[in-house]
Amino acid sequence: MLPDDTHSILLIDDDPTILFLFTAVARRNGLECVTAADGSTALERIRDGEYDVIVLDLNLPQVDGREILRMMRHEAPQLLERTIVVSAASEELLAELRATAGVWRVVRKPVDIRDLEGEVLACLGEQLVRRAAVKE
């Protein structure tokens, strides 16, 4: 459980089971969890909200995750360092993303929900450390 302010994550995945399970896990950790089940909704949420962590599946209806990463790179590059890409894409594509995307982590699906929870909390912790350093 995290102290102080409410922290939020944006979970972008078209799998309703993942959305449901991870929303419950996020709430158990004191996080607000906003969801998007397709790329168009994800783009709206990214542009309209402030999120401490973004969990992004690559294979989405309407607008795919790679296009969302391109948008973030051009419009809001600071969001990349707090983005966790989760995908069942080929290992070749995942390796390319690890090397070039500038995101917090790239994780292969299927992913254990506890492992994803750990990645989100580690990413959030890093963001809080960075904010504290900027305030000093």
Short mmCIF file of N, CA and C in Angstrom, two decimals:
data_model
loop_
_atom_site.label_atom_id
_atom_site.label_comp_id
_atom_site.label_asym_id
_atom_site.label_seq_id
_atom_site.Cartn_x
_atom_site.Cartn_y
_atom_site.Cartn_z
N MET A 1 0.84 -1.17 0.00
CA MET A 1 0.00 0.00 0.00
C MET A 1 0.89 1.24 0.00
N LEU A 2 0.53 2.21 -0.81
CA LEU A 2 1.32 3.43 -0.93
C LEU A 2 0.75 4.53 -0.05
N PRO A 3 1.61 5.29 0.62
CA PRO A 3 1.14 6.36 1.47
C PRO A 3 0.81 7.62 0.68
N ASP A 4 0.27 8.61 1.38
CA ASP A 4 0.10 9.96 0.87
C ASP A 4 -0.90 10.06 -0.26
N ASP A 5 -0.48 10.73 -1.33
CA ASP A 5 -1.36 11.06 -2.45
C ASP A 5 -1.88 9.81 -3.15
N THR A 6 -2.95 10.01 -3.88
CA THR A 6 -3.44 8.95 -4.74
C THR A 6 -2.59 8.95 -6.01
N HIS A 7 -2.18 7.78 -6.41
CA HIS A 7 -1.39 7.62 -7.63
C HIS A 7 -2.23 6.84 -8.62
N SER A 8 -2.07 7.18 -9.89
CA SER A 8 -2.93 6.55 -10.88
C SER A 8 -2.11 5.86 -11.97
N ILE A 9 -2.71 4.79 -12.46
CA ILE A 9 -2.13 4.10 -13.61
C ILE A 9 -3.17 4.05 -14.71
N LEU A 10 -2.68 4.02 -15.92
CA LEU A 10 -3.53 3.82 -17.08
C LEU A 10 -3.21 2.44 -17.63
N LEU A 11 -4.19 1.57 -17.62
CA LEU A 11 -4.03 0.20 -18.12
C LEU A 11 -4.72 0.10 -19.47
N ILE A 12 -3.93 -0.18 -20.51
CA ILE A 12 -4.43 -0.23 -21.88
C ILE A 12 -4.29 -1.68 -22.37
N ASP A 13 -5.42 -2.36 -22.48
CA ASP A 13 -5.41 -3.75 -22.94
C ASP A 13 -6.81 -4.09 -23.42
N ASP A 14 -6.91 -4.89 -24.46
CA ASP A 14 -8.23 -5.26 -24.97
C ASP A 14 -8.77 -6.54 -24.34
N ASP A 15 -8.05 -7.11 -23.41
CA ASP A 15 -8.50 -8.33 -22.73
C ASP A 15 -9.27 -7.94 -21.46
N PRO A 16 -10.59 -8.18 -21.42
CA PRO A 16 -11.37 -7.77 -20.25
C PRO A 16 -10.95 -8.46 -18.96
N THR A 17 -10.42 -9.67 -19.04
CA THR A 17 -9.96 -10.36 -17.84
C THR A 17 -8.75 -9.64 -17.24
N ILE A 18 -7.81 -9.24 -18.07
CA ILE A 18 -6.64 -8.51 -17.58
C ILE A 18 -7.08 -7.17 -16.99
N LEU A 19 -7.98 -6.48 -17.66
CA LEU A 19 -8.47 -5.20 -17.13
C LEU A 19 -9.10 -5.39 -15.75
N PHE A 20 -9.93 -6.39 -15.62
CA PHE A 20 -10.61 -6.65 -14.35
C PHE A 20 -9.62 -7.02 -13.25
N LEU A 21 -8.75 -8.00 -13.54
CA LEU A 21 -7.81 -8.48 -12.52
C LEU A 21 -6.84 -7.38 -12.10
N PHE A 22 -6.26 -6.68 -13.07
CA PHE A 22 -5.27 -5.71 -12.68
C PHE A 22 -5.89 -4.49 -12.01
N THR A 23 -7.11 -4.14 -12.35
CA THR A 23 -7.79 -3.06 -11.64
C THR A 23 -7.93 -3.42 -10.17
N ALA A 24 -8.29 -4.66 -9.88
CA ALA A 24 -8.41 -5.11 -8.48
C ALA A 24 -7.05 -5.07 -7.79
N VAL A 25 -6.00 -5.50 -8.47
CA VAL A 25 -4.65 -5.48 -7.89
C VAL A 25 -4.22 -4.03 -7.63
N ALA A 26 -4.49 -3.15 -8.56
CA ALA A 26 -4.11 -1.74 -8.39
C ALA A 26 -4.82 -1.14 -7.18
N ARG A 27 -6.10 -1.37 -7.07
CA ARG A 27 -6.86 -0.83 -5.93
C ARG A 27 -6.35 -1.39 -4.61
N ARG A 28 -5.98 -2.67 -4.60
CA ARG A 28 -5.42 -3.27 -3.38
C ARG A 28 -4.15 -2.54 -2.95
N ASN A 29 -3.44 -1.96 -3.91
CA ASN A 29 -2.21 -1.22 -3.63
C ASN A 29 -2.45 0.28 -3.46
N GLY A 30 -3.69 0.69 -3.39
CA GLY A 30 -4.01 2.09 -3.19
C GLY A 30 -3.88 2.94 -4.44
N LEU A 31 -3.91 2.32 -5.61
CA LEU A 31 -3.78 3.04 -6.87
C LEU A 31 -5.13 3.21 -7.53
N GLU A 32 -5.32 4.35 -8.15
CA GLU A 32 -6.47 4.54 -9.00
C GLU A 32 -6.10 3.92 -10.35
N CYS A 33 -7.00 3.14 -10.92
CA CYS A 33 -6.71 2.48 -12.20
C CYS A 33 -7.74 2.92 -13.23
N VAL A 34 -7.27 3.60 -14.26
CA VAL A 34 -8.10 4.00 -15.39
C VAL A 34 -7.79 3.01 -16.50
N THR A 35 -8.81 2.59 -17.24
CA THR A 35 -8.59 1.58 -18.27
C THR A 35 -9.00 2.09 -19.65
N ALA A 36 -8.42 1.45 -20.65
CA ALA A 36 -8.79 1.67 -22.04
C ALA A 36 -8.69 0.33 -22.75
N ALA A 37 -9.72 -0.05 -23.47
CA ALA A 37 -9.76 -1.36 -24.14
C ALA A 37 -9.44 -1.28 -25.62
N ASP A 38 -9.14 -0.08 -26.12
CA ASP A 38 -8.76 0.06 -27.52
C ASP A 38 -7.83 1.26 -27.65
N GLY A 39 -7.16 1.34 -28.78
CA GLY A 39 -6.16 2.37 -28.98
C GLY A 39 -6.72 3.79 -29.04
N SER A 40 -7.89 3.96 -29.64
CA SER A 40 -8.48 5.30 -29.72
C SER A 40 -8.80 5.84 -28.34
N THR A 41 -9.41 5.02 -27.51
CA THR A 41 -9.71 5.43 -26.14
C THR A 41 -8.42 5.70 -25.38
N ALA A 42 -7.42 4.88 -25.60
CA ALA A 42 -6.12 5.08 -24.93
C ALA A 42 -5.52 6.44 -25.28
N LEU A 43 -5.56 6.81 -26.56
CA LEU A 43 -5.02 8.11 -26.96
C LEU A 43 -5.76 9.25 -26.27
N GLU A 44 -7.08 9.15 -26.19
CA GLU A 44 -7.87 10.18 -25.48
C GLU A 44 -7.46 10.26 -24.02
N ARG A 45 -7.34 9.11 -23.37
CA ARG A 45 -7.00 9.09 -21.94
C ARG A 45 -5.60 9.67 -21.71
N ILE A 46 -4.66 9.32 -22.59
CA ILE A 46 -3.29 9.83 -22.45
C ILE A 46 -3.28 11.34 -22.60
N ARG A 47 -3.99 11.84 -23.56
CA ARG A 47 -4.01 13.28 -23.82
C ARG A 47 -4.77 14.05 -22.74
N ASP A 48 -5.76 13.44 -22.11
CA ASP A 48 -6.62 14.14 -21.15
C ASP A 48 -6.24 13.93 -19.69
N GLY A 49 -5.34 13.00 -19.38
CA GLY A 49 -5.09 12.68 -17.98
C GLY A 49 -3.64 12.75 -17.59
N GLU A 50 -3.41 12.63 -16.31
CA GLU A 50 -2.07 12.55 -15.73
C GLU A 50 -1.95 11.19 -15.07
N TYR A 51 -0.95 10.42 -15.48
CA TYR A 51 -0.78 9.07 -14.94
C TYR A 51 0.64 8.88 -14.46
N ASP A 52 0.75 8.19 -13.33
CA ASP A 52 2.07 7.88 -12.79
C ASP A 52 2.72 6.74 -13.55
N VAL A 53 1.91 5.79 -14.02
CA VAL A 53 2.40 4.63 -14.76
C VAL A 53 1.39 4.31 -15.85
N ILE A 54 1.90 3.92 -17.01
CA ILE A 54 1.05 3.46 -18.12
C ILE A 54 1.46 2.03 -18.46
N VAL A 55 0.49 1.14 -18.49
CA VAL A 55 0.72 -0.25 -18.92
C VAL A 55 0.05 -0.38 -20.28
N LEU A 56 0.85 -0.71 -21.31
CA LEU A 56 0.38 -0.67 -22.68
C LEU A 56 0.57 -2.01 -23.39
N ASP A 57 -0.53 -2.60 -23.82
CA ASP A 57 -0.48 -3.77 -24.70
C ASP A 57 -0.27 -3.25 -26.11
N LEU A 58 0.49 -3.96 -26.93
CA LEU A 58 0.74 -3.51 -28.30
C LEU A 58 -0.38 -3.87 -29.26
N ASN A 59 -1.00 -5.02 -29.08
CA ASN A 59 -2.01 -5.50 -30.01
C ASN A 59 -3.39 -5.02 -29.57
N LEU A 60 -3.79 -3.87 -30.13
CA LEU A 60 -5.05 -3.25 -29.75
C LEU A 60 -5.92 -3.00 -30.97
N PRO A 61 -7.23 -3.01 -30.80
CA PRO A 61 -8.10 -2.62 -31.90
C PRO A 61 -8.02 -1.10 -32.15
N GLN A 62 -8.33 -0.70 -33.35
CA GLN A 62 -8.40 0.69 -33.82
C GLN A 62 -7.02 1.32 -34.00
N VAL A 63 -6.30 1.56 -32.94
CA VAL A 63 -4.95 2.14 -33.01
C VAL A 63 -4.04 1.20 -32.23
N ASP A 64 -2.97 0.69 -32.86
CA ASP A 64 -2.13 -0.27 -32.15
C ASP A 64 -1.15 0.43 -31.20
N GLY A 65 -0.58 -0.36 -30.33
CA GLY A 65 0.32 0.16 -29.30
C GLY A 65 1.56 0.84 -29.84
N ARG A 66 2.06 0.38 -30.97
CA ARG A 66 3.24 1.04 -31.56
C ARG A 66 2.91 2.46 -32.01
N GLU A 67 1.70 2.65 -32.52
CA GLU A 67 1.27 4.00 -32.90
C GLU A 67 1.11 4.88 -31.65
N ILE A 68 0.63 4.31 -30.58
CA ILE A 68 0.52 5.06 -29.31
C ILE A 68 1.91 5.46 -28.83
N LEU A 69 2.88 4.55 -28.92
CA LEU A 69 4.26 4.90 -28.54
C LEU A 69 4.81 6.03 -29.41
N ARG A 70 4.52 5.99 -30.72
CA ARG A 70 4.97 7.08 -31.61
C ARG A 70 4.35 8.42 -31.20
N MET A 71 3.06 8.41 -30.89
CA MET A 71 2.40 9.63 -30.45
C MET A 71 3.05 10.15 -29.17
N MET A 72 3.30 9.26 -28.23
CA MET A 72 3.92 9.67 -26.97
C MET A 72 5.31 10.25 -27.23
N ARG A 73 6.08 9.62 -28.09
CA ARG A 73 7.42 10.10 -28.40
C ARG A 73 7.39 11.53 -28.93
N HIS A 74 6.37 11.86 -29.74
CA HIS A 74 6.29 13.19 -30.34
C HIS A 74 5.56 14.21 -29.46
N GLU A 75 4.51 13.79 -28.77
CA GLU A 75 3.68 14.73 -28.02
C GLU A 75 4.00 14.79 -26.52
N ALA A 76 4.46 13.70 -25.96
CA ALA A 76 4.67 13.64 -24.51
C ALA A 76 5.78 12.64 -24.18
N PRO A 77 7.03 12.93 -24.60
CA PRO A 77 8.11 11.96 -24.41
C PRO A 77 8.39 11.61 -22.95
N GLN A 78 8.03 12.47 -22.03
CA GLN A 78 8.24 12.19 -20.61
C GLN A 78 7.40 10.99 -20.14
N LEU A 79 6.36 10.65 -20.88
CA LEU A 79 5.52 9.51 -20.50
C LEU A 79 6.19 8.17 -20.80
N LEU A 80 7.12 8.15 -21.73
CA LEU A 80 7.76 6.88 -22.10
C LEU A 80 8.48 6.26 -20.92
N GLU A 81 9.15 7.06 -20.11
CA GLU A 81 9.92 6.52 -18.99
C GLU A 81 9.03 5.91 -17.91
N ARG A 82 7.74 6.13 -17.99
CA ARG A 82 6.82 5.53 -17.02
C ARG A 82 5.84 4.57 -17.69
N THR A 83 6.24 4.04 -18.85
CA THR A 83 5.40 3.11 -19.60
C THR A 83 5.99 1.71 -19.56
N ILE A 84 5.11 0.75 -19.29
CA ILE A 84 5.46 -0.67 -19.32
C ILE A 84 4.70 -1.28 -20.49
N VAL A 85 5.44 -1.78 -21.47
CA VAL A 85 4.83 -2.43 -22.63
C VAL A 85 4.69 -3.91 -22.30
N VAL A 86 3.48 -4.43 -22.49
CA VAL A 86 3.19 -5.84 -22.24
C VAL A 86 2.61 -6.40 -23.52
N SER A 87 3.27 -7.43 -24.08
CA SER A 87 2.81 -7.90 -25.38
C SER A 87 3.21 -9.35 -25.63
N ALA A 88 2.42 -9.99 -26.48
CA ALA A 88 2.73 -11.33 -26.96
C ALA A 88 3.39 -11.26 -28.34
N ALA A 89 3.88 -10.09 -28.71
CA ALA A 89 4.55 -9.92 -30.00
C ALA A 89 5.79 -10.80 -30.07
N SER A 90 6.36 -10.88 -31.25
CA SER A 90 7.55 -11.70 -31.44
C SER A 90 8.70 -11.21 -30.56
N GLU A 91 9.57 -12.13 -30.21
CA GLU A 91 10.72 -11.76 -29.38
C GLU A 91 11.59 -10.74 -30.11
N GLU A 92 11.63 -10.82 -31.43
CA GLU A 92 12.41 -9.86 -32.22
C GLU A 92 11.87 -8.43 -32.04
N LEU A 93 10.55 -8.28 -32.12
CA LEU A 93 9.95 -6.96 -31.92
C LEU A 93 10.14 -6.48 -30.49
N LEU A 94 9.97 -7.37 -29.53
CA LEU A 94 10.15 -6.98 -28.13
C LEU A 94 11.59 -6.54 -27.87
N ALA A 95 12.56 -7.24 -28.45
CA ALA A 95 13.97 -6.86 -28.29
C ALA A 95 14.23 -5.49 -28.92
N GLU A 96 13.62 -5.24 -30.06
CA GLU A 96 13.77 -3.93 -30.71
C GLU A 96 13.19 -2.82 -29.81
N LEU A 97 12.04 -3.08 -29.24
CA LEU A 97 11.43 -2.09 -28.34
C LEU A 97 12.30 -1.85 -27.10
N ARG A 98 12.85 -2.94 -26.55
CA ARG A 98 13.73 -2.78 -25.38
C ARG A 98 14.90 -1.87 -25.71
N ALA A 99 15.41 -1.98 -26.93
CA ALA A 99 16.60 -1.23 -27.33
C ALA A 99 16.29 0.20 -27.75
N THR A 100 15.09 0.46 -28.25
CA THR A 100 14.85 1.77 -28.88
C THR A 100 13.69 2.58 -28.34
N ALA A 101 12.76 1.98 -27.63
CA ALA A 101 11.52 2.68 -27.29
C ALA A 101 11.68 3.69 -26.15
N GLY A 102 12.65 3.47 -25.27
CA GLY A 102 12.81 4.38 -24.15
C GLY A 102 11.77 4.21 -23.06
N VAL A 103 11.14 3.04 -23.01
CA VAL A 103 10.12 2.78 -21.99
C VAL A 103 10.75 2.15 -20.74
N TRP A 104 9.98 2.13 -19.66
CA TRP A 104 10.46 1.57 -18.39
C TRP A 104 10.82 0.10 -18.56
N ARG A 105 9.89 -0.70 -19.07
CA ARG A 105 10.12 -2.13 -19.28
C ARG A 105 9.30 -2.60 -20.48
N VAL A 106 9.77 -3.69 -21.05
CA VAL A 106 9.02 -4.44 -22.06
C VAL A 106 8.89 -5.85 -21.51
N VAL A 107 7.65 -6.31 -21.35
CA VAL A 107 7.37 -7.59 -20.72
C VAL A 107 6.59 -8.47 -21.69
N ARG A 108 6.98 -9.73 -21.77
CA ARG A 108 6.32 -10.69 -22.66
C ARG A 108 5.08 -11.27 -22.00
N LYS A 109 3.99 -11.34 -22.80
CA LYS A 109 2.78 -12.03 -22.37
C LYS A 109 2.93 -13.51 -22.72
N PRO A 110 2.35 -14.38 -21.99
CA PRO A 110 1.53 -14.11 -20.82
C PRO A 110 2.40 -13.69 -19.64
N VAL A 111 1.88 -12.79 -18.85
CA VAL A 111 2.61 -12.28 -17.69
C VAL A 111 1.83 -12.64 -16.43
N ASP A 112 2.55 -13.06 -15.43
CA ASP A 112 1.94 -13.31 -14.13
C ASP A 112 1.49 -11.97 -13.55
N ILE A 113 0.28 -11.90 -13.07
CA ILE A 113 -0.27 -10.64 -12.57
C ILE A 113 0.56 -10.08 -11.41
N ARG A 114 1.16 -10.97 -10.60
CA ARG A 114 2.03 -10.49 -9.50
C ARG A 114 3.31 -9.88 -10.03
N ASP A 115 3.84 -10.44 -11.12
CA ASP A 115 5.03 -9.85 -11.74
C ASP A 115 4.71 -8.47 -12.30
N LEU A 116 3.55 -8.35 -12.94
CA LEU A 116 3.14 -7.05 -13.47
C LEU A 116 2.93 -6.05 -12.33
N GLU A 117 2.35 -6.51 -11.25
CA GLU A 117 2.18 -5.66 -10.06
C GLU A 117 3.53 -5.15 -9.58
N GLY A 118 4.52 -6.03 -9.52
CA GLY A 118 5.86 -5.63 -9.09
C GLY A 118 6.48 -4.62 -10.02
N GLU A 119 6.31 -4.80 -11.33
CA GLU A 119 6.84 -3.84 -12.30
C GLU A 119 6.18 -2.47 -12.14
N VAL A 120 4.87 -2.46 -11.97
CA VAL A 120 4.15 -1.20 -11.80
C VAL A 120 4.62 -0.48 -10.53
N LEU A 121 4.74 -1.21 -9.44
CA LEU A 121 5.17 -0.58 -8.19
C LEU A 121 6.61 -0.10 -8.26
N ALA A 122 7.49 -0.84 -8.95
CA ALA A 122 8.87 -0.40 -9.12
C ALA A 122 8.93 0.86 -9.98
N CYS A 123 8.16 0.89 -11.05
CA CYS A 123 8.12 2.06 -11.92
C CYS A 123 7.57 3.27 -11.15
N LEU A 124 6.51 3.07 -10.40
CA LEU A 124 5.95 4.15 -9.59
C LEU A 124 6.96 4.66 -8.58
N GLY A 125 7.65 3.74 -7.92
CA GLY A 125 8.68 4.15 -6.95
C GLY A 125 9.75 5.01 -7.60
N GLU A 126 10.18 4.64 -8.78
CA GLU A 126 11.18 5.42 -9.51
C GLU A 126 10.65 6.81 -9.85
N GLN A 127 9.40 6.89 -10.25
CA GLN A 127 8.80 8.19 -10.57
C GLN A 127 8.74 9.08 -9.32
N LEU A 128 8.40 8.50 -8.18
CA LEU A 128 8.32 9.27 -6.94
C LEU A 128 9.70 9.77 -6.51
N VAL A 129 10.73 8.95 -6.69
CA VAL A 129 12.10 9.36 -6.38
C VAL A 129 12.51 10.52 -7.28
N ARG A 130 12.21 10.43 -8.55
CA ARG A 130 12.56 11.50 -9.49
C ARG A 130 11.86 12.80 -9.12
N ARG A 131 10.58 12.72 -8.77
CA ARG A 131 9.85 13.93 -8.39
C ARG A 131 10.43 14.56 -7.13
N ALA A 132 10.79 13.73 -6.17
CA ALA A 132 11.38 14.23 -4.94
C ALA A 132 12.71 14.93 -5.22
N ALA A 133 13.49 14.38 -6.11
CA ALA A 133 14.80 14.97 -6.46
C ALA A 133 14.61 16.33 -7.14
N VAL A 134 13.58 16.46 -7.96
CA VAL A 134 13.32 17.71 -8.65
C VAL A 134 12.90 18.79 -7.65
N LYS A 135 12.14 18.41 -6.61
CA LYS A 135 11.65 19.35 -5.61
C LYS A 135 12.77 19.88 -4.72
N GLU A 136 13.85 19.13 -4.58
CA GLU A 136 14.95 19.53 -3.68
C GLU A 136 15.81 20.59 -4.27
#
